[in-house]
Short mmCIF file of C-alpha atoms and ligand atoms in Angstrom, two decimals:
data_model
loop_
_atom_site.label_atom_id
_atom_site.label_comp_id
_atom_site.label_asym_id
_atom_site.label_seq_id
_atom_site.Cartn_x
_atom_site.Cartn_y
_atom_site.Cartn_z
CA MET L 1 37.56 -25.30 -11.06
CA GLU L 2 36.09 -28.77 -10.71
CA ASN L 3 33.74 -30.01 -13.42
CA ARG L 4 30.11 -29.11 -12.88
CA PRO L 5 27.14 -31.01 -14.30
CA PRO L 6 25.79 -29.48 -17.53
CA LEU L 7 22.76 -27.18 -17.44
CA THR L 8 19.38 -28.90 -17.16
CA PRO L 9 17.32 -29.00 -20.38
CA ALA L 10 13.91 -27.27 -20.41
CA THR L 11 14.96 -24.81 -17.70
CA LEU L 12 14.57 -21.05 -17.39
CA TYR L 13 17.68 -19.59 -15.71
CA LEU L 14 17.31 -16.15 -14.06
CA VAL L 15 20.80 -14.73 -14.19
CA ALA L 16 21.89 -11.68 -12.18
CA THR L 17 24.46 -9.42 -13.86
CA PRO L 18 26.72 -6.63 -12.50
CA LEU L 19 25.33 -3.26 -11.40
CA GLY L 20 28.37 -1.54 -12.87
CA ASN L 21 31.51 -3.35 -11.77
CA LEU L 22 32.05 -6.27 -14.16
CA GLU L 23 34.11 -8.13 -11.53
CA ASP L 24 30.83 -8.77 -9.72
CA ILE L 25 29.68 -11.40 -12.21
CA THR L 26 29.68 -14.90 -10.71
CA PHE L 27 31.44 -17.96 -12.15
CA ARG L 28 28.05 -19.62 -12.37
CA ALA L 29 26.51 -16.69 -14.27
CA ILE L 30 29.31 -16.88 -16.85
CA ARG L 31 28.95 -20.64 -17.23
CA THR L 32 25.15 -20.38 -17.56
CA LEU L 33 25.43 -17.67 -20.22
CA LYS L 34 28.04 -19.77 -22.06
CA GLU L 35 26.11 -23.03 -21.94
CA CYS L 36 22.49 -21.94 -22.47
CA ASP L 37 20.80 -22.12 -25.89
CA LEU L 38 19.42 -18.57 -25.87
CA ILE L 39 19.67 -15.42 -23.77
CA ALA L 40 16.53 -13.31 -23.35
CA ALA L 41 17.75 -9.79 -22.58
CA GLU L 42 16.07 -6.51 -21.64
CA ASP L 43 18.41 -4.67 -24.03
CA THR L 44 20.25 -6.92 -26.47
CA ARG L 45 22.84 -4.24 -27.27
CA ARG L 46 23.77 -3.76 -23.63
CA THR L 47 23.87 -7.50 -22.92
CA GLY L 48 25.88 -7.94 -26.13
CA GLN L 49 28.56 -5.68 -24.64
CA LEU L 50 28.61 -7.71 -21.42
CA LEU L 51 28.92 -10.96 -23.38
CA ALA L 52 31.69 -9.52 -25.57
CA HIS L 53 33.62 -8.56 -22.43
CA PHE L 54 33.55 -12.19 -21.27
CA GLY L 55 34.15 -13.61 -24.76
CA ILE L 56 30.68 -15.22 -24.96
CA GLN L 57 28.78 -15.57 -28.23
CA LYS L 58 25.16 -16.60 -27.94
CA PRO L 59 21.85 -15.95 -29.74
CA LEU L 60 19.95 -13.09 -28.06
CA MET L 61 16.24 -12.36 -27.91
CA SER L 62 14.85 -9.03 -26.71
CA TYR L 63 12.61 -9.29 -23.67
CA PHE L 64 11.35 -5.99 -22.27
CA ARG L 65 8.27 -4.55 -20.63
CA PHE L 66 6.28 -4.03 -23.86
CA ASN L 67 6.90 -7.42 -25.50
CA GLU L 68 6.87 -9.57 -22.35
CA ALA L 69 3.57 -11.34 -23.19
CA LYS L 70 4.56 -12.35 -26.73
CA ARG L 71 8.12 -13.24 -25.79
CA SER L 72 6.95 -15.30 -22.80
CA GLU L 73 4.96 -17.51 -25.21
CA GLU L 74 8.01 -17.92 -27.45
CA ILE L 75 10.20 -18.79 -24.46
CA LEU L 76 7.66 -21.40 -23.32
CA GLU L 77 7.64 -22.98 -26.81
CA ARG L 78 11.43 -23.20 -26.68
CA LEU L 79 11.41 -24.67 -23.17
CA ALA L 80 8.96 -27.28 -24.50
CA ARG L 81 11.67 -28.17 -27.05
CA ALA L 82 14.01 -28.80 -24.07
CA GLU L 83 16.04 -25.63 -24.58
CA LYS L 84 17.95 -23.95 -21.75
CA ILE L 85 17.03 -20.28 -21.65
CA ALA L 86 18.82 -17.59 -19.63
CA LEU L 87 17.01 -14.36 -18.75
CA VAL L 88 18.98 -11.22 -17.90
CA SER L 89 18.08 -7.58 -17.36
CA ASP L 90 20.28 -4.54 -18.02
CA ALA L 91 21.83 -4.73 -14.55
CA GLY L 92 21.25 -6.62 -11.33
CA SER L 93 18.60 -9.25 -10.74
CA PRO L 94 15.93 -9.82 -13.38
CA GLY L 95 12.37 -9.28 -12.11
CA ILE L 96 13.39 -6.79 -9.41
CA SER L 97 11.95 -3.51 -10.80
CA ASP L 98 12.87 -5.07 -14.14
CA PRO L 99 11.14 -7.38 -16.67
CA GLY L 100 10.98 -11.05 -15.72
CA LEU L 101 7.99 -11.82 -13.53
CA ARG L 102 5.67 -12.60 -16.42
CA VAL L 103 7.85 -15.30 -17.97
CA VAL L 104 8.66 -16.77 -14.54
CA GLN L 105 4.93 -17.13 -13.80
CA ALA L 106 4.28 -18.59 -17.26
CA ALA L 107 7.12 -21.11 -16.88
CA ILE L 108 5.86 -22.19 -13.43
CA ARG L 109 2.30 -22.55 -14.76
CA GLY L 110 3.66 -24.55 -17.71
CA GLY L 111 5.38 -26.97 -15.34
CA PHE L 112 8.92 -25.97 -16.40
CA ARG L 113 11.92 -25.80 -14.14
CA VAL L 114 12.99 -22.30 -13.02
CA GLU L 115 16.46 -21.83 -11.55
CA VAL L 116 18.01 -18.71 -10.14
CA VAL L 117 21.65 -17.75 -10.62
CA PRO L 118 21.83 -15.11 -7.88
CA GLY L 119 24.17 -12.16 -7.80
CA PRO L 120 24.11 -8.36 -7.72
CA CYS L 121 20.96 -6.51 -6.70
CA ALA L 122 20.98 -2.79 -5.87
CA LEU L 123 18.40 -3.26 -3.11
CA VAL L 124 20.49 -5.82 -1.22
CA ALA L 125 23.79 -4.00 -1.79
CA ALA L 126 22.35 -0.71 -0.51
CA LEU L 127 20.67 -2.25 2.51
CA THR L 128 23.82 -4.17 3.41
CA GLY L 129 25.96 -1.02 3.56
CA SER L 130 23.35 1.41 4.86
CA GLY L 131 23.82 0.81 8.57
CA LEU L 132 20.01 0.87 8.91
CA ASP L 133 17.87 -1.98 10.25
CA THR L 134 18.28 -5.02 7.99
CA ASP L 135 16.10 -7.41 10.02
CA GLU L 136 12.90 -5.83 8.85
CA PHE L 137 12.56 -3.80 5.67
CA HIS L 138 10.02 -2.93 3.01
CA PHE L 139 11.10 -2.59 -0.62
CA THR L 140 8.82 -1.00 -3.11
CA GLY L 141 10.89 -0.24 -6.21
CA PHE L 142 9.94 3.04 -7.93
CA LEU L 143 7.21 5.31 -6.55
CA PRO L 144 4.48 6.43 -8.97
CA HIS L 145 5.10 9.82 -10.65
CA LYS L 146 1.62 11.27 -10.12
CA SER L 147 1.67 13.53 -7.05
CA GLY L 148 -1.49 12.29 -5.28
CA GLN L 149 -0.78 8.58 -5.76
CA ARG L 150 2.85 9.10 -4.84
CA ARG L 151 2.06 10.97 -1.63
CA ARG L 152 -0.46 8.32 -0.50
CA MET L 153 1.97 5.51 -1.18
CA LEU L 154 4.79 7.30 0.60
CA GLU L 155 2.60 7.95 3.67
CA ASN L 156 1.63 4.26 3.80
CA LEU L 157 5.23 3.14 3.40
CA LEU L 158 6.45 5.44 6.16
CA GLY L 159 3.91 3.83 8.48
CA THR L 160 5.45 0.36 8.00
CA PRO L 161 7.97 -0.93 10.55
CA GLY L 162 11.67 -1.33 9.69
CA THR L 163 13.65 0.28 6.88
CA VAL L 164 11.91 1.53 3.73
CA VAL L 165 13.92 0.97 0.53
CA LEU L 166 13.12 2.72 -2.76
CA TYR L 167 14.65 3.04 -6.21
CA GLU L 168 14.65 6.62 -7.48
CA SER L 169 15.84 8.41 -10.58
CA PRO L 170 18.33 11.29 -10.15
CA TYR L 171 15.72 13.60 -11.73
CA ARG L 172 13.29 13.05 -8.84
CA ILE L 173 15.63 12.64 -5.89
CA GLU L 174 15.25 16.26 -4.73
CA LYS L 175 11.47 15.97 -5.04
CA LEU L 176 11.56 12.85 -2.86
CA LEU L 177 13.75 14.53 -0.24
CA THR L 178 11.37 17.52 -0.19
CA GLU L 179 8.44 15.13 0.38
CA LEU L 180 10.37 13.38 3.16
CA THR L 181 11.31 16.72 4.75
CA ASP L 182 7.60 17.44 4.91
CA LEU L 183 6.54 14.03 6.23
CA VAL L 184 9.43 12.70 8.38
CA PRO L 185 12.04 15.47 8.85
CA ALA L 186 13.91 13.68 11.64
CA ARG L 187 14.17 10.12 10.25
CA PRO L 188 17.63 8.85 9.23
CA VAL L 189 17.99 8.59 5.45
CA VAL L 190 20.78 7.01 3.38
CA LEU L 191 21.35 7.69 -0.32
CA ALA L 192 23.42 4.89 -1.86
CA ARG L 193 24.76 6.28 -5.12
CA GLU L 194 26.55 4.56 -8.02
CA LEU L 195 27.10 1.34 -6.08
CA THR L 196 30.05 -0.79 -7.22
CA LYS L 197 31.12 1.95 -9.66
CA LYS L 198 34.02 4.42 -9.63
CA PHE L 199 32.01 7.18 -7.95
CA GLU L 200 30.23 5.04 -5.36
CA GLU L 201 29.07 7.30 -2.54
CA TRP L 202 27.00 7.01 0.63
CA LEU L 203 25.19 10.13 1.82
CA ARG L 204 23.68 9.96 5.30
CA GLY L 205 21.55 12.45 7.18
CA THR L 206 18.02 13.64 7.80
CA PRO L 207 15.89 14.62 4.77
CA PRO L 208 16.52 18.41 5.19
CA GLN L 209 20.28 17.85 5.63
CA LEU L 210 20.49 15.74 2.47
CA LEU L 211 18.34 18.18 0.53
CA GLU L 212 20.76 20.96 1.42
CA GLN L 213 23.73 18.83 0.29
CA LEU L 214 22.11 18.01 -3.05
CA LYS L 215 21.19 21.66 -3.66
CA LYS L 216 24.92 22.48 -3.47
CA ARG L 217 25.90 19.53 -5.68
CA PRO L 218 23.14 18.24 -7.98
CA ALA L 219 22.37 14.52 -8.00
CA LYS L 220 23.87 12.39 -10.75
CA GLY L 221 23.92 8.65 -11.37
CA GLU L 222 21.83 5.85 -9.90
CA PHE L 223 20.37 5.95 -6.40
CA VAL L 224 18.84 3.69 -3.83
CA VAL L 225 17.04 5.62 -1.08
CA LEU L 226 16.74 4.05 2.36
CA ILE L 227 14.65 5.53 5.17
CA GLY L 228 15.38 4.28 8.66
CA PRO L 229 12.72 3.49 11.21
CA ASN L 230 11.60 6.00 13.78
CA GLU L 231 14.07 6.14 16.66
CA PRO L 232 12.34 4.92 19.85
CA PRO L 233 11.92 7.87 22.23
CA THR L 234 14.46 7.74 25.07
CA THR L 235 12.70 8.29 28.36
CA PRO L 236 14.53 8.44 31.70
CA GLU L 237 12.88 5.09 32.63
CA SER L 238 14.40 3.31 29.63
CA THR L 239 18.04 4.16 30.40
CA PRO L 240 20.01 1.44 32.25
CA GLU L 241 21.23 3.87 34.94
CA SER L 242 17.73 4.85 36.00
CA SER L 243 16.78 1.20 36.53
CA LEU L 244 19.56 0.67 39.10
N1 SAM U 301 17.04 -5.23 -11.29
C1 SAM U 301 17.89 -4.20 -10.71
C2 SAM U 301 18.43 -4.71 -9.36
O1 SAM U 301 18.51 -5.92 -9.17
O2 SAM U 301 18.80 -3.90 -8.53
C3 SAM U 301 17.20 -2.87 -10.59
C4 SAM U 301 16.72 -2.31 -11.90
S1 SAM U 301 15.89 -0.78 -11.78
C5 SAM U 301 15.29 -0.58 -13.42
C6 SAM U 301 17.18 0.41 -11.76
C7 SAM U 301 17.28 1.14 -10.44
O3 SAM U 301 18.06 0.35 -9.52
C8 SAM U 301 18.01 2.47 -10.53
O4 SAM U 301 17.15 3.52 -10.90
C9 SAM U 301 18.53 2.65 -9.11
O5 SAM U 301 17.50 3.10 -8.27
C10 SAM U 301 18.89 1.19 -8.75
N2 SAM U 301 20.28 0.92 -9.13
C11 SAM U 301 20.73 0.14 -10.12
N3 SAM U 301 22.09 0.13 -10.15
C12 SAM U 301 22.50 0.93 -9.14
C13 SAM U 301 23.77 1.34 -8.65
N4 SAM U 301 24.89 0.92 -9.22
N5 SAM U 301 23.81 2.17 -7.58
C14 SAM U 301 22.69 2.60 -6.99
N6 SAM U 301 21.46 2.25 -7.42
C15 SAM U 301 21.37 1.43 -8.47
#
């Protein structure tokens, strides 16, 4: 590959990493991880394994939900010393239902350069292959666990136009399908499971159909849940033949 300019000093690089299939790392992600001064990682052990796979040795700093404030300050001090810092999460794009936003906001406020090294993201991968409307969609990450809050949020989401995209744990997928069976039994739903991995699978159907499938074969692995928009009612006036 042709020579690229070196990384820019005093820059925070947001580096996307594979969702499961290590071939999905980009050339630029590898070069950024190789050339930065420090990698801030959600789980240093997990990122250590990724780095080992690509033969990269680099100092790591842990950066997760409960130390974000303190670590953001440390990262800012290092940016002020002109260091190049890469931020990664366990899988996919940092900041998307993952730690990252806090340090990005702090870096912007501090006048530092923020660059993105884009790549895998479960939301985009699932939407791309779902066959549901991709022009308009609403992503909300994980729903709250508390029943009342969860129900209210779900009702609001189902009232938005376009496709609704959610992340859900395998332990709550049946609960979610039961809620959807109650609220929108006829809407098209896609479960995108284990994307990019050996057991990648796409399950399509209405909420009660999918619930029945999962009762026969319990849910395992990682899921993105996509709920298609309401189908417009077909009236005799709207068919092309009737307008002839
Ligand atoms: N930052 C990540 C991204 O860019 O997609 C998401 C992190 S979030 C903590 C993890 C959730 O993403 C999982 O619970 C699941 O809903 C979804 N996810 C991650 N990897 C996935 C995969 N390989 N297949 C399906 N869903 C996945």
